XYZ file of C-alpha atoms in Angstrom:
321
model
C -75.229 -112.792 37.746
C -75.999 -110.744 34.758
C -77.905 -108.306 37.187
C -74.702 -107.971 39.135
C -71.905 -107.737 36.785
C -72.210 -103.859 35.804
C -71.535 -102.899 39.767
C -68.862 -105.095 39.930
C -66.964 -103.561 37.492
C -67.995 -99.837 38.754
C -66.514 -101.060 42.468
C -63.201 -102.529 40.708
C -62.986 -99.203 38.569
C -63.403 -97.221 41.592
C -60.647 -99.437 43.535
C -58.404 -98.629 40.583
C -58.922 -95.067 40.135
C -58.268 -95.068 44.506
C -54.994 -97.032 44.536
C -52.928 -95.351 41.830
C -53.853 -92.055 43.342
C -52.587 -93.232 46.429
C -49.625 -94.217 44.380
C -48.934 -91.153 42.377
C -49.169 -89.322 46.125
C -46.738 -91.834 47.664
C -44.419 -91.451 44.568
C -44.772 -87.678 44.469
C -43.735 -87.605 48.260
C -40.865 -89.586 47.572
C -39.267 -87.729 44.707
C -36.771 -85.662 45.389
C -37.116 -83.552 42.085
C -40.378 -82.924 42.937
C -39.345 -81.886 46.443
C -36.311 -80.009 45.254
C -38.642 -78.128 42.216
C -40.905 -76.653 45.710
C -37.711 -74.426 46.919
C -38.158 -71.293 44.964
C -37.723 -67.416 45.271
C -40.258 -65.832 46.456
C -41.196 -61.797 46.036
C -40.210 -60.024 49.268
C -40.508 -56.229 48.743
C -38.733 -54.031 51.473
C -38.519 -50.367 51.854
C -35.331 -49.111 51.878
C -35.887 -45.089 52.045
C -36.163 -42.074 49.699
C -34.346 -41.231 46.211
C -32.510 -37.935 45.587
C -35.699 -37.232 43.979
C -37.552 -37.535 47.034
C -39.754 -40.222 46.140
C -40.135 -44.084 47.788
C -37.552 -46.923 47.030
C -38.993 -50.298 47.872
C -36.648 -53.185 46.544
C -37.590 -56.875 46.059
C -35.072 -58.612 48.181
C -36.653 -61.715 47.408
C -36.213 -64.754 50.053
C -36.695 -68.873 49.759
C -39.759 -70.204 50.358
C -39.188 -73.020 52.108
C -43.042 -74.963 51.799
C -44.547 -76.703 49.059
C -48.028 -75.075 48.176
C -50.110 -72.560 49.006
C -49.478 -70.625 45.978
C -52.562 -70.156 44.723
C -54.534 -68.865 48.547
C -53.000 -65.512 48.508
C -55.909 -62.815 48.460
C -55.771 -60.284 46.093
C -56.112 -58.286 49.051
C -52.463 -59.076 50.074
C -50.737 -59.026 46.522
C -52.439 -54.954 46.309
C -50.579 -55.211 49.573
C -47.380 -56.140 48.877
C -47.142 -53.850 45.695
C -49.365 -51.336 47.051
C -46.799 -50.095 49.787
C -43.984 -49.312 47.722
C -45.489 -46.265 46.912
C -45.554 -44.625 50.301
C -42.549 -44.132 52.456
C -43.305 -46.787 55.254
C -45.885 -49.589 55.751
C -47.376 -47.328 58.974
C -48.297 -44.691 56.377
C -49.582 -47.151 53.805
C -51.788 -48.755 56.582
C -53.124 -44.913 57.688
C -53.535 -43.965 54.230
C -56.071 -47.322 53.484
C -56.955 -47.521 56.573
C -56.797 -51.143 56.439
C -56.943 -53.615 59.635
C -54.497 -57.361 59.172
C -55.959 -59.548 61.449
C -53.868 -62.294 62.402
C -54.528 -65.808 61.048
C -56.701 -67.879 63.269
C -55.046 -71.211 62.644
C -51.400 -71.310 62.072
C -50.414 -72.724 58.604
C -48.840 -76.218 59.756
C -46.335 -77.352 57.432
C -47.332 -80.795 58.211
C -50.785 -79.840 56.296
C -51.661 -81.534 53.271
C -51.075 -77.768 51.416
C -47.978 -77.391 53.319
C -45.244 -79.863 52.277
C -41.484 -79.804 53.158
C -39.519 -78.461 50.167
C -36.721 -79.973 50.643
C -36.639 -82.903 53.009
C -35.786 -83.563 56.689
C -32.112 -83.164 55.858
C -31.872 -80.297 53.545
C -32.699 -76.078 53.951
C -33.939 -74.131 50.916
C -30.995 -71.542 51.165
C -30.322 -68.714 48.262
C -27.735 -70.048 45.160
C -26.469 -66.327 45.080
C -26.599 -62.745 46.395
C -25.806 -59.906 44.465
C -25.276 -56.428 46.205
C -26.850 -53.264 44.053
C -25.713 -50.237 44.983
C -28.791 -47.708 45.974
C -28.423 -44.179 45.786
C -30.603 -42.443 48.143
C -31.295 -38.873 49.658
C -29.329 -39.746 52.587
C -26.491 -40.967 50.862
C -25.237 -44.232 48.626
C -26.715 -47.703 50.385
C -26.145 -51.316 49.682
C -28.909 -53.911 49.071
C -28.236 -57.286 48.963
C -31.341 -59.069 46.970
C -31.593 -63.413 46.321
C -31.423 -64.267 42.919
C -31.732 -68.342 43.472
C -33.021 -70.831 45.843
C -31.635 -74.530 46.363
C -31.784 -77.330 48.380
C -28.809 -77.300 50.457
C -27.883 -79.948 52.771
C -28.321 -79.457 56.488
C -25.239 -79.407 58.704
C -25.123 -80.302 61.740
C -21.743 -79.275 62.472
C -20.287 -75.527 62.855
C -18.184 -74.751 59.564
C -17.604 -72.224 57.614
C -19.561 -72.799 53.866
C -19.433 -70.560 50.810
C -21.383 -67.944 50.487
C -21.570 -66.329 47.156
C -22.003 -62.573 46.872
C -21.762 -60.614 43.141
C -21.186 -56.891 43.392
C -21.704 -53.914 40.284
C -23.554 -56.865 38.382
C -23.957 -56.197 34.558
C -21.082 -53.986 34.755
C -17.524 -54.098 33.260
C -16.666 -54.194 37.305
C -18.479 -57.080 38.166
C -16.868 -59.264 40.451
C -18.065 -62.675 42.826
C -16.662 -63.184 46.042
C -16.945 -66.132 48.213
C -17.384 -63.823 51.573
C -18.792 -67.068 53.552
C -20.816 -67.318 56.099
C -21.687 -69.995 59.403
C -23.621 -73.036 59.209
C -25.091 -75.769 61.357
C -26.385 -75.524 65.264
C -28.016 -72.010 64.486
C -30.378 -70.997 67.838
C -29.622 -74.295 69.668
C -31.623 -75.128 72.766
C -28.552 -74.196 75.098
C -28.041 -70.827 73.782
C -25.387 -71.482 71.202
C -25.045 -70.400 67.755
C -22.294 -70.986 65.130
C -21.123 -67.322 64.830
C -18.220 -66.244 63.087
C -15.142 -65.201 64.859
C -12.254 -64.692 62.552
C -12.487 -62.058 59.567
C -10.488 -61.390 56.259
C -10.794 -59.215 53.410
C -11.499 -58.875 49.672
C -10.692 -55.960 47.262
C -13.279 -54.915 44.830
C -12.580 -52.843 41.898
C -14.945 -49.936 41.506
C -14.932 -47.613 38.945
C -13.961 -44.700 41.761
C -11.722 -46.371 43.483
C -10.673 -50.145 45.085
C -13.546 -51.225 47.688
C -12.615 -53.484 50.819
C -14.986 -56.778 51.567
C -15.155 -58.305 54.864
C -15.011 -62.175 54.395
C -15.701 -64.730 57.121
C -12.394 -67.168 57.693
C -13.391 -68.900 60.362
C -17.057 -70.076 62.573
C -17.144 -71.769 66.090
C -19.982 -72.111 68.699
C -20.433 -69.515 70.854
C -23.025 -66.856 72.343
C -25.502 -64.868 70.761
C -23.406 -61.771 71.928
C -19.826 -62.626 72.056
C -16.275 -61.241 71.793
C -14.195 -61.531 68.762
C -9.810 -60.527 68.521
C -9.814 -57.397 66.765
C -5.682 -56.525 66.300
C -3.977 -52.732 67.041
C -0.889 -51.903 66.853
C 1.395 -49.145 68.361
C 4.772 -47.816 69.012
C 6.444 -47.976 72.345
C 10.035 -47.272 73.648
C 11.797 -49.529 75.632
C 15.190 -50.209 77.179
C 17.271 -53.039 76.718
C 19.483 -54.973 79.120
C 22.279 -52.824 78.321
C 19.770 -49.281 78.805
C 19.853 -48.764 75.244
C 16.432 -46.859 74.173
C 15.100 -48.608 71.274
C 11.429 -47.959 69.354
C 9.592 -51.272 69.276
C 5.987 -52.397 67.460
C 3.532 -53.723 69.781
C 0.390 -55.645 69.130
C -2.661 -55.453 71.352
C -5.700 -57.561 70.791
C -8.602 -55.048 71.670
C -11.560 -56.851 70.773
C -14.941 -56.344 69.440
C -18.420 -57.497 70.723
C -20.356 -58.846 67.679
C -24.172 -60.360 67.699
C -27.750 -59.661 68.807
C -29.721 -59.727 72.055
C -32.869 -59.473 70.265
C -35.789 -61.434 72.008
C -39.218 -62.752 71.013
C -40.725 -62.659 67.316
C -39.884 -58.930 65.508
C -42.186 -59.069 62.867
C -45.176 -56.489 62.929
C -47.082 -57.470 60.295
C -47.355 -61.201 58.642
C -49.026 -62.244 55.648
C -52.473 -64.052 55.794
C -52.169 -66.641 54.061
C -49.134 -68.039 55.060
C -47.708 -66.956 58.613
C -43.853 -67.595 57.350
C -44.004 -64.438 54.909
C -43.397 -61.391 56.966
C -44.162 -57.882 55.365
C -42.450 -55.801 57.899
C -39.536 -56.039 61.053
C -39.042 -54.491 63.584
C -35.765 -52.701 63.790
C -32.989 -54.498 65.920
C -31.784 -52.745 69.368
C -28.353 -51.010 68.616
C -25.442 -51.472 71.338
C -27.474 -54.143 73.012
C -23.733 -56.526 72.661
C -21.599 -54.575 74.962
C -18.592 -54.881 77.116
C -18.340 -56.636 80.138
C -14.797 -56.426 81.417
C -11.578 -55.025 79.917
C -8.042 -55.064 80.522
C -5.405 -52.161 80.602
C -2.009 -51.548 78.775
C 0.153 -48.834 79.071
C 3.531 -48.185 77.408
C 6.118 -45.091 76.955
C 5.149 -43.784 73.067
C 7.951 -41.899 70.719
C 7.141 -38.316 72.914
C 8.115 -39.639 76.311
C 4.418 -39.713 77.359
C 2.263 -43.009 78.598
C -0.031 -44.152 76.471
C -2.945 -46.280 77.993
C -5.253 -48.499 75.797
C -8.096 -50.470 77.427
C -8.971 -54.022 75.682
C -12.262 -55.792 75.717
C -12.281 -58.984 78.023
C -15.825 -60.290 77.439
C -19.107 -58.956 76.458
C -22.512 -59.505 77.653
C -26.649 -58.342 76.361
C -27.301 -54.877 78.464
C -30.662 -55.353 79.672
């Protein structure tokens, strides 16, 4: 018994040392600090063009990493990368210049992986706190660039609303100013081809120190197509006659419309990270005037100089293949 009692307590050490690990995991799983502590910004560097001076602007953007690990597997091959390209006025030349060949990851990074865990929980998206808007000057003129200061945990709607969306413009200046300018969430790229899209506008003024600046703020979000019509308001002057054959200058309203959204297709990024497939060092430029119209109506009235005036309104809109 003597003989034996040394490797039973090595066995009941060992079962001790295995269950509170599996403990600490199950508790570490379960915490929602823990979980909540995982959705971070992240470093997201983006060329935005030349200076007056003539030389490169890259910006970091930043975005929210929305995975637990991984942190640590980025190559110093991909961090020269990342910094490396700011210096040269696109990624294409940066890749010609080095001459260097990204191969595409073999495996996709699972975030069901053990290195991979959900930051913030089946029913909450690591979204940005705030957005501020810097104001670039470039060689082809002034440019805004709106860059992620914070990451949360946000909860996960599944309805179409409109939710606040924080934006801070001339930040660190005597003009600084936050506006809630909104934006649409819940039943983004559902399966039957509907998206919670905004479809009603308003405006905010911003002081400057040149002048008062005009924000466009979203009011209102429903379902609706990836390319869809929104009311877009004109108004003109138009004489009529009244029962009696009076001539008499009225206002009227015609609802024009606007086709708003994408008809991009497929996956636009041209060059992912290694390391983890999410992070995407360059996009592909979206299609302009792929959302046009479809149908349109005609109005016609008598303006102030006797003449007809004929304005053509936007029925529907449709993606131009």
């Amino acid at each position: 018994m003597d003989i034996l009692l040394p490797y039973l307590l090595l066995i009941l050490w060992a079962l001790n040392v295995a269950s509170a690990s599996l403990l600490n995991k199950h508790v570490e799983h379960r915490n929602p600090f823990a979980l909540r502590a995982c959705c971070k910004r992240q470093s997201h560097f983006v060329y935005i063009g030349q200076d007056i001076s003539g030389s490169p602007v890259s910006v970091d953007v930043g975005m929210c990493r929305t995975h637990c690990g991984g942190e640590q597997s980025r190559t110093s091959h991909e961090a020269g990368l990342q910094q490396g390209y700011s210096k040269h006025s696109s990624m294409l030349e940066y890749l010609r210049s080095k001459k260097v060949r990204v191969r595409k990851p073999t495996t996709p990074i699972s975030a069901k992986g053990s290195s991979q865990v959900t930051s913030c929980g089946v029913n909450h998206n690591c979204e940005p706190t705030g957005v501020r808007v810097d104001q670039m000057l470039l060689f082809k003129g002034p440019r805004e660039v709106e860059v992620i200061e914070e990451c949360h945990c946000e909860n996960k709607l599944t309805q179409c609303v409109r939710v606040p969306a924080l934006k801070t413009y001339f930040f660190k200046t005597p003009y600084e100013t936050v506006i809630d300018v909104g934006s649409c969430s819940g039943s983004k790229g559902s399966p039957d081809g509907f998206s919670c899209v905004p479809t009603k506008f308003d405006t905010a003024l911003v002081k400057t120190p040149n002048k008062v600046d005009l924000v466009q703020t979203v009011e209102v979000c429903e379902l609706s197509k990836s390319c869809y019509r929104v009311p877009y308001m004109e108004y003109y002057y138009e004489i009529v006659h009244d029962a009696n054959g009076v001539k008499e200058e009225k206002l009227k309203e015609i609802d024009v419309g606007r086709c708003l959204g994408g008809c991009t297709t497929g996956n636009r990024c041209l060059l992912r990270s290694h390391s983890d497939s999410e992070v995407c060092y360059l996009w592909a430029e979206r299609p302009t005037n792929s959302c046009v119209p479809r149908g349109y109506d005609s109005h016609m009235s008598l303006n102030q100089h006797g003449q007809i005036h004929t304005v053509l309104s936007i029925s529907s809109c449709f993606c131009q293949s």
